[in-house]
Amino acid sequence: MSAPLLDVAGLSAAYGRAQVLFGLSLDVRPGEVVALIGRNGAGKTTTLKAIMGLIPASAERLAFKGQSIAGLSTYRIARLGLGYVPEDRRIFTDLTVEENLEVGRQAGQTGRSPWTPERLFRLFPNLAEMRGRRGNQMSGGEQQMLTIARTLMGNPDAILLDEPSEGIAPVIVQTMAEAVLAMKAEGVAVLLSEQNWAFAGAIADRACVIERGEMRFQGSMAEFLGNEALRAETLGV
Ligand code: ATP
């Protein structure tokens, strides 16, 4: 097996005196899609923010591409090739789709050919159709897709996606699933957080189930999907 791209062990985090993560461990290997699954408030967003250095956290090991990222600023972590797409959409609403992509352009460190708007339009055909549209004329799901595409313009090796299926129309959920699989096919590893286990089940290779800040289960997606009792207990579904 290849060495992990993202390697997290013993990750803990607190908001003030309230501890919300209790020594989580997980890893993501090159080209893999891993789903962090759990119900509302389980600690998924906090885990992604802690990895990105957006909130203070402690860890036994927090490494990306074999290099420690513990204590690094979010900007430096992103420059190392770890992209982050938060739940709230981060696009410029008065710029067009094409302009938003240009703003995200940043040379990567990988040997792969860099992303361009044209390459991204082949990956996200629905964005190609609205390349001249301003952000404020797009639906929430379309804005979310644009945020992902813009993050790819920074040429990351891996992307953290916070609840990509949350609050978007069902027709776009399918497009979103296709986009994640297309990214994987291009060699970009993905760690996504989800409450929607069916969406996660359709796209992820592995599942990490988080409950009250602790890792309850880690295994293949097939194992997770076959374990109805675990889903009932941890997601109430
Ligand atoms: P969601 O689906 O709501 O995003 P989640 O699994 O991502 O759920 P987190 O947002 O990581 O969960 O929240 C984990 C716990 O931390 C929850 O109990 C939440 O109330 C608490 N929490 C989150 N953000 C803050 C904050 N800024 N200050 C204090 N507590 C917070």
Tab-separated table of C-alpha atoms and ligand atoms in Angstrom:
chain	number	residue	atom	x	y	z
A	1	MET	CA	0.000	0.000	0.000
A	2	SER	CA	1.218	3.506	-0.763
A	3	ALA	CA	2.211	5.877	2.039
A	4	PRO	CA	-0.577	8.118	3.294
A	5	LEU	CA	-0.911	11.545	1.749
A	6	LEU	CA	-2.742	12.830	4.801
A	7	ASP	CA	-1.874	11.155	8.076
A	8	VAL	CA	-3.738	12.100	11.246
A	9	ALA	CA	-3.311	10.401	14.615
A	10	GLY	CA	-4.627	11.353	18.045
A	11	LEU	CA	-6.313	14.574	16.933
A	12	SER	CA	-8.048	16.485	19.717
A	13	ALA	CA	-9.709	19.884	19.652
A	14	ALA	CA	-11.839	22.058	21.909
A	15	TYR	CA	-13.913	25.225	21.687
A	16	GLY	CA	-13.012	27.009	24.892
A	17	ARG	CA	-13.391	24.443	27.642
A	18	ALA	CA	-15.676	22.173	25.632
A	19	GLN	CA	-13.642	19.357	24.093
A	20	VAL	CA	-15.228	18.131	20.847
A	21	LEU	CA	-12.578	15.860	19.280
A	22	PHE	CA	-11.068	13.046	21.322
A	23	GLY	CA	-7.953	11.595	19.731
A	24	LEU	CA	-9.164	10.887	16.190
A	25	SER	CA	-7.001	9.007	13.721
A	26	LEU	CA	-7.492	8.701	9.994
A	27	ASP	CA	-5.504	8.678	6.808
A	28	VAL	CA	-6.053	9.350	3.131
A	29	ARG	CA	-3.903	7.704	0.483
A	30	PRO	CA	-3.080	9.149	-2.918
A	31	GLY	CA	-6.060	9.129	-5.264
A	32	GLU	CA	-8.443	7.839	-2.604
A	33	VAL	CA	-11.881	9.188	-1.631
A	34	VAL	CA	-12.522	8.868	2.115
A	35	ALA	CA	-15.836	9.838	3.733
A	36	LEU	CA	-16.032	11.141	7.278
A	37	ILE	CA	-19.591	10.221	8.202
A	38	GLY	CA	-21.560	11.274	11.255
A	39	ARG	CA	-24.674	13.035	12.392
A	40	ASN	CA	-25.106	16.739	13.039
A	41	GLY	CA	-22.641	17.957	15.662
A	42	ALA	CA	-20.525	14.765	15.617
A	43	GLY	CA	-17.382	16.795	14.906
A	44	LYS	CA	-16.901	16.468	11.135
A	45	THR	CA	-16.450	20.166	10.384
A	46	THR	CA	-14.215	20.559	13.427
A	47	THR	CA	-11.999	17.714	12.171
A	48	LEU	CA	-11.540	19.362	8.766
A	49	LYS	CA	-10.907	22.775	10.332
A	50	ALA	CA	-8.362	21.297	12.756
A	51	ILE	CA	-6.477	19.640	9.870
A	52	MET	CA	-6.433	22.960	7.979
A	53	GLY	CA	-5.095	24.863	10.998
A	54	LEU	CA	-8.263	26.965	11.243
A	55	ILE	CA	-8.764	26.144	14.911
A	56	PRO	CA	-6.225	25.220	17.584
A	57	ALA	CA	-5.802	21.464	17.940
A	58	SER	CA	-3.345	18.943	19.294
A	59	ALA	CA	-2.278	15.749	17.592
A	60	GLU	CA	0.204	12.944	17.989
A	61	ARG	CA	0.703	13.139	14.252
A	62	LEU	CA	-0.636	15.566	11.668
A	63	ALA	CA	1.241	15.183	8.418
A	64	PHE	CA	0.661	15.890	4.754
A	65	LYS	CA	2.956	14.387	2.101
A	66	GLY	CA	5.232	13.169	4.879
A	67	GLN	CA	5.709	16.640	6.328
A	68	SER	CA	4.285	17.817	9.651
A	69	ILE	CA	1.607	20.490	9.219
A	70	ALA	CA	0.922	20.804	12.951
A	71	GLY	CA	0.944	24.463	13.923
A	72	LEU	CA	1.307	25.720	10.338
A	73	SER	CA	-0.913	28.555	9.134
A	74	THR	CA	-3.853	27.632	6.909
A	75	TYR	CA	-2.234	29.512	4.043
A	76	ARG	CA	0.955	27.442	4.247
A	77	ILE	CA	-0.992	24.185	4.494
A	78	ALA	CA	-2.946	25.150	1.369
A	79	ARG	CA	0.309	26.017	-0.437
A	80	LEU	CA	1.622	22.538	0.319
A	81	GLY	CA	-1.225	21.191	-1.805
A	82	LEU	CA	-4.130	20.618	0.564
A	83	GLY	CA	-7.285	22.349	-0.686
A	84	TYR	CA	-10.286	23.107	1.513
A	85	VAL	CA	-13.897	23.709	0.510
A	86	PRO	CA	-15.926	24.896	3.515
A	87	GLU	CA	-19.661	24.351	3.864
A	88	ASP	CA	-20.468	27.987	3.172
A	89	ARG	CA	-19.715	28.842	-0.423
A	90	ARG	CA	-16.708	31.053	-0.999
A	91	ILE	CA	-17.109	32.655	-4.378
A	92	PHE	CA	-17.100	36.230	-5.557
A	93	THR	CA	-20.752	36.860	-6.326
A	94	ASP	CA	-20.091	39.857	-8.584
A	95	LEU	CA	-17.546	37.971	-10.729
A	96	THR	CA	-18.405	35.511	-13.481
A	97	VAL	CA	-17.709	31.785	-13.299
A	98	GLU	CA	-14.646	32.221	-15.501
A	99	GLU	CA	-13.346	35.157	-13.440
A	100	ASN	CA	-13.840	33.229	-10.202
A	101	LEU	CA	-11.684	30.436	-11.620
A	102	GLU	CA	-8.928	32.864	-12.653
A	103	VAL	CA	-8.843	34.285	-9.121
A	104	GLY	CA	-8.109	30.783	-7.810
A	105	ARG	CA	-5.178	30.178	-10.169
A	106	GLN	CA	-2.047	29.172	-8.321
A	107	ALA	CA	0.938	27.107	-9.377
A	108	GLY	CA	1.008	23.686	-7.792
A	109	GLN	CA	3.998	21.696	-6.632
A	110	THR	CA	3.079	18.494	-8.385
A	111	GLY	CA	4.379	17.244	-11.677
A	112	ARG	CA	0.838	17.002	-13.047
A	113	SER	CA	-0.282	19.460	-15.677
A	114	PRO	CA	-1.861	22.481	-14.009
A	115	TRP	CA	-5.598	23.037	-14.021
A	116	THR	CA	-6.975	25.638	-16.386
A	117	PRO	CA	-10.558	26.900	-16.729
A	118	GLU	CA	-10.866	24.924	-19.998
A	119	ARG	CA	-9.780	21.669	-18.338
A	120	LEU	CA	-12.160	22.296	-15.460
A	121	PHE	CA	-15.046	22.981	-17.834
A	122	ARG	CA	-14.529	19.483	-19.268
A	123	LEU	CA	-14.739	18.097	-15.730
A	124	PHE	CA	-17.727	20.242	-14.716
A	125	PRO	CA	-19.836	20.537	-17.889
A	126	ASN	CA	-22.606	22.385	-16.054
A	127	LEU	CA	-20.155	25.177	-15.173
A	128	ALA	CA	-19.067	25.393	-18.808
A	129	GLU	CA	-22.638	26.181	-19.774
A	130	MET	CA	-22.691	29.152	-17.402
A	131	ARG	CA	-19.131	30.412	-17.746
A	132	GLY	CA	-20.246	34.017	-18.259
A	133	ARG	CA	-22.763	34.008	-15.420
A	134	ARG	CA	-22.145	35.964	-12.225
A	135	GLY	CA	-21.969	34.135	-8.921
A	136	ASN	CA	-25.096	35.820	-7.608
A	137	GLN	CA	-27.128	34.302	-10.461
A	138	MET	CA	-26.209	30.733	-9.527
A	139	SER	CA	-28.021	28.277	-7.256
A	140	GLY	CA	-26.406	27.120	-4.014
A	141	GLY	CA	-25.358	23.831	-5.587
A	142	GLU	CA	-23.838	25.546	-8.606
A	143	GLN	CA	-21.935	27.897	-6.299
A	144	GLN	CA	-20.670	24.876	-4.379
A	145	MET	CA	-19.428	23.297	-7.628
A	146	LEU	CA	-17.707	26.552	-8.536
A	147	THR	CA	-16.033	26.671	-5.121
A	148	ILE	CA	-14.674	23.163	-5.725
A	149	ALA	CA	-13.506	24.063	-9.243
A	150	ARG	CA	-11.846	27.222	-7.942
A	151	THR	CA	-10.034	25.220	-5.272
A	152	LEU	CA	-8.741	22.865	-7.991
A	153	MET	CA	-7.238	25.913	-9.745
A	154	GLY	CA	-4.744	25.934	-6.844
A	155	ASN	CA	-3.546	22.514	-8.090
A	156	PRO	CA	-3.972	20.600	-4.828
A	157	ASP	CA	-2.966	16.948	-4.331
A	158	ALA	CA	-5.894	16.483	-1.971
A	159	ILE	CA	-9.092	18.338	-1.145
A	160	LEU	CA	-11.128	18.477	2.044
A	161	LEU	CA	-14.833	18.877	1.174
A	162	ASP	CA	-17.208	19.834	3.952
A	163	GLU	CA	-20.697	18.345	3.350
A	164	PRO	CA	-20.752	18.762	-0.442
A	165	SER	CA	-24.313	17.410	-0.740
A	166	GLU	CA	-25.756	19.613	2.009
A	167	GLY	CA	-28.558	21.964	0.999
A	168	ILE	CA	-28.308	21.426	-2.745
A	169	ALA	CA	-31.007	20.362	-5.173
A	170	PRO	CA	-31.251	16.596	-5.894
A	171	VAL	CA	-30.331	17.053	-9.570
A	172	ILE	CA	-27.117	18.793	-8.552
A	173	VAL	CA	-26.324	16.092	-5.957
A	174	GLN	CA	-25.848	13.645	-8.830
A	175	THR	CA	-23.644	16.143	-10.686
A	176	MET	CA	-21.667	16.683	-7.488
A	177	ALA	CA	-21.096	12.937	-7.125
A	178	GLU	CA	-19.857	12.795	-10.724
A	179	ALA	CA	-17.540	15.752	-10.080
A	180	VAL	CA	-15.948	14.076	-7.056
A	181	LEU	CA	-15.393	10.877	-9.065
A	182	ALA	CA	-13.934	12.914	-11.927
A	183	MET	CA	-11.485	14.577	-9.506
A	184	LYS	CA	-10.488	11.158	-8.216
A	185	ALA	CA	-9.927	9.984	-11.784
A	186	GLU	CA	-7.576	12.956	-12.214
A	187	GLY	CA	-5.576	11.752	-9.207
A	188	VAL	CA	-6.840	14.224	-6.608
A	189	ALA	CA	-7.470	12.592	-3.225
A	190	VAL	CA	-10.607	13.649	-1.361
A	191	LEU	CA	-11.627	13.657	2.296
A	192	LEU	CA	-15.274	14.612	2.515
A	193	SER	CA	-17.599	15.024	5.460
A	194	GLU	CA	-21.180	13.807	5.050
A	195	GLN	CA	-24.396	13.060	6.892
A	196	ASN	CA	-25.862	11.682	3.673
A	197	TRP	CA	-24.517	8.131	3.797
A	198	ALA	CA	-26.067	7.152	0.463
A	199	PHE	CA	-24.212	9.993	-1.292
A	200	ALA	CA	-20.983	9.066	0.498
A	201	GLY	CA	-21.596	5.416	-0.313
A	202	ALA	CA	-21.825	6.148	-4.020
A	203	ILE	CA	-18.454	7.900	-4.232
A	204	ALA	CA	-16.109	6.989	-1.382
A	205	ASP	CA	-13.670	4.081	-1.172
A	206	ARG	CA	-13.573	4.066	2.610
A	207	ALA	CA	-15.747	5.240	5.484
A	208	CYS	CA	-14.728	6.748	8.822
A	209	VAL	CA	-17.695	7.047	11.156
A	210	ILE	CA	-17.427	9.705	13.818
A	211	GLU	CA	-19.673	9.915	16.866
A	212	ARG	CA	-19.384	12.601	19.561
A	213	GLY	CA	-15.832	13.395	18.527
A	214	GLU	CA	-14.619	9.801	18.559
A	215	MET	CA	-13.988	7.399	15.696
A	216	ARG	CA	-16.566	4.628	15.901
A	217	PHE	CA	-15.701	2.699	12.736
A	218	GLN	CA	-13.193	2.675	9.926
A	219	GLY	CA	-13.416	0.317	7.018
A	220	SER	CA	-14.221	-0.148	3.370
A	221	MET	CA	-17.370	1.506	2.060
A	222	ALA	CA	-18.766	-1.966	1.321
A	223	GLU	CA	-18.348	-2.926	4.994
A	224	PHE	CA	-20.036	0.282	6.118
A	225	LEU	CA	-22.927	-0.122	3.687
A	226	GLY	CA	-23.432	-3.710	4.829
A	227	ASN	CA	-23.641	-2.729	8.502
A	228	GLU	CA	-27.200	-1.530	9.051
A	229	ALA	CA	-26.885	-1.641	12.844
A	230	LEU	CA	-23.934	0.768	12.760
A	231	ARG	CA	-25.851	3.182	10.530
A	232	ALA	CA	-28.891	3.042	12.792
A	233	GLU	CA	-26.770	3.698	15.880
A	234	THR	CA	-24.563	6.449	14.538
A	235	LEU	CA	-26.853	8.188	12.041
A	236	GLY	CA	-30.316	7.158	13.164
A	237	VAL	CA	-31.178	5.879	9.678
B	1	ATP	P1	-22.628	19.740	11.211
B	1	ATP	O1	-23.318	18.762	10.363
B	1	ATP	O2	-23.565	20.514	12.061
B	1	ATP	O3	-21.620	20.568	10.529
B	1	ATP	P2	-20.408	18.413	12.449
B	1	ATP	O4	-20.298	16.937	12.595
B	1	ATP	O5	-19.604	19.046	11.396
B	1	ATP	O6	-21.911	18.805	12.300
B	1	ATP	P3	-19.106	20.218	14.213
B	1	ATP	O7	-19.591	21.433	13.511
B	1	ATP	O8	-17.702	19.840	14.062
B	1	ATP	O9	-20.025	18.984	13.861
B	1	ATP	O10	-19.437	20.396	15.767
B	1	ATP	C1	-18.966	19.512	16.789
B	1	ATP	C2	-19.380	20.044	18.162
B	1	ATP	O11	-18.706	21.277	18.406
B	1	ATP	C3	-20.862	20.354	18.292
B	1	ATP	O12	-21.256	19.988	19.585
B	1	ATP	C4	-20.939	21.841	18.120
B	1	ATP	O13	-22.012	22.374	18.847
B	1	ATP	C5	-19.623	22.316	18.689
B	1	ATP	N1	-19.144	23.557	18.026
B	1	ATP	C6	-18.944	23.729	16.693
B	1	ATP	N2	-18.465	24.961	16.433
B	1	ATP	C7	-18.370	25.596	17.633
B	1	ATP	C8	-17.942	26.891	18.044
B	1	ATP	N3	-17.504	27.791	17.143
B	1	ATP	N4	-17.973	27.183	19.343
B	1	ATP	C9	-18.404	26.277	20.259
B	1	ATP	N5	-18.817	25.037	19.943
B	1	ATP	C10	-18.803	24.693	18.655
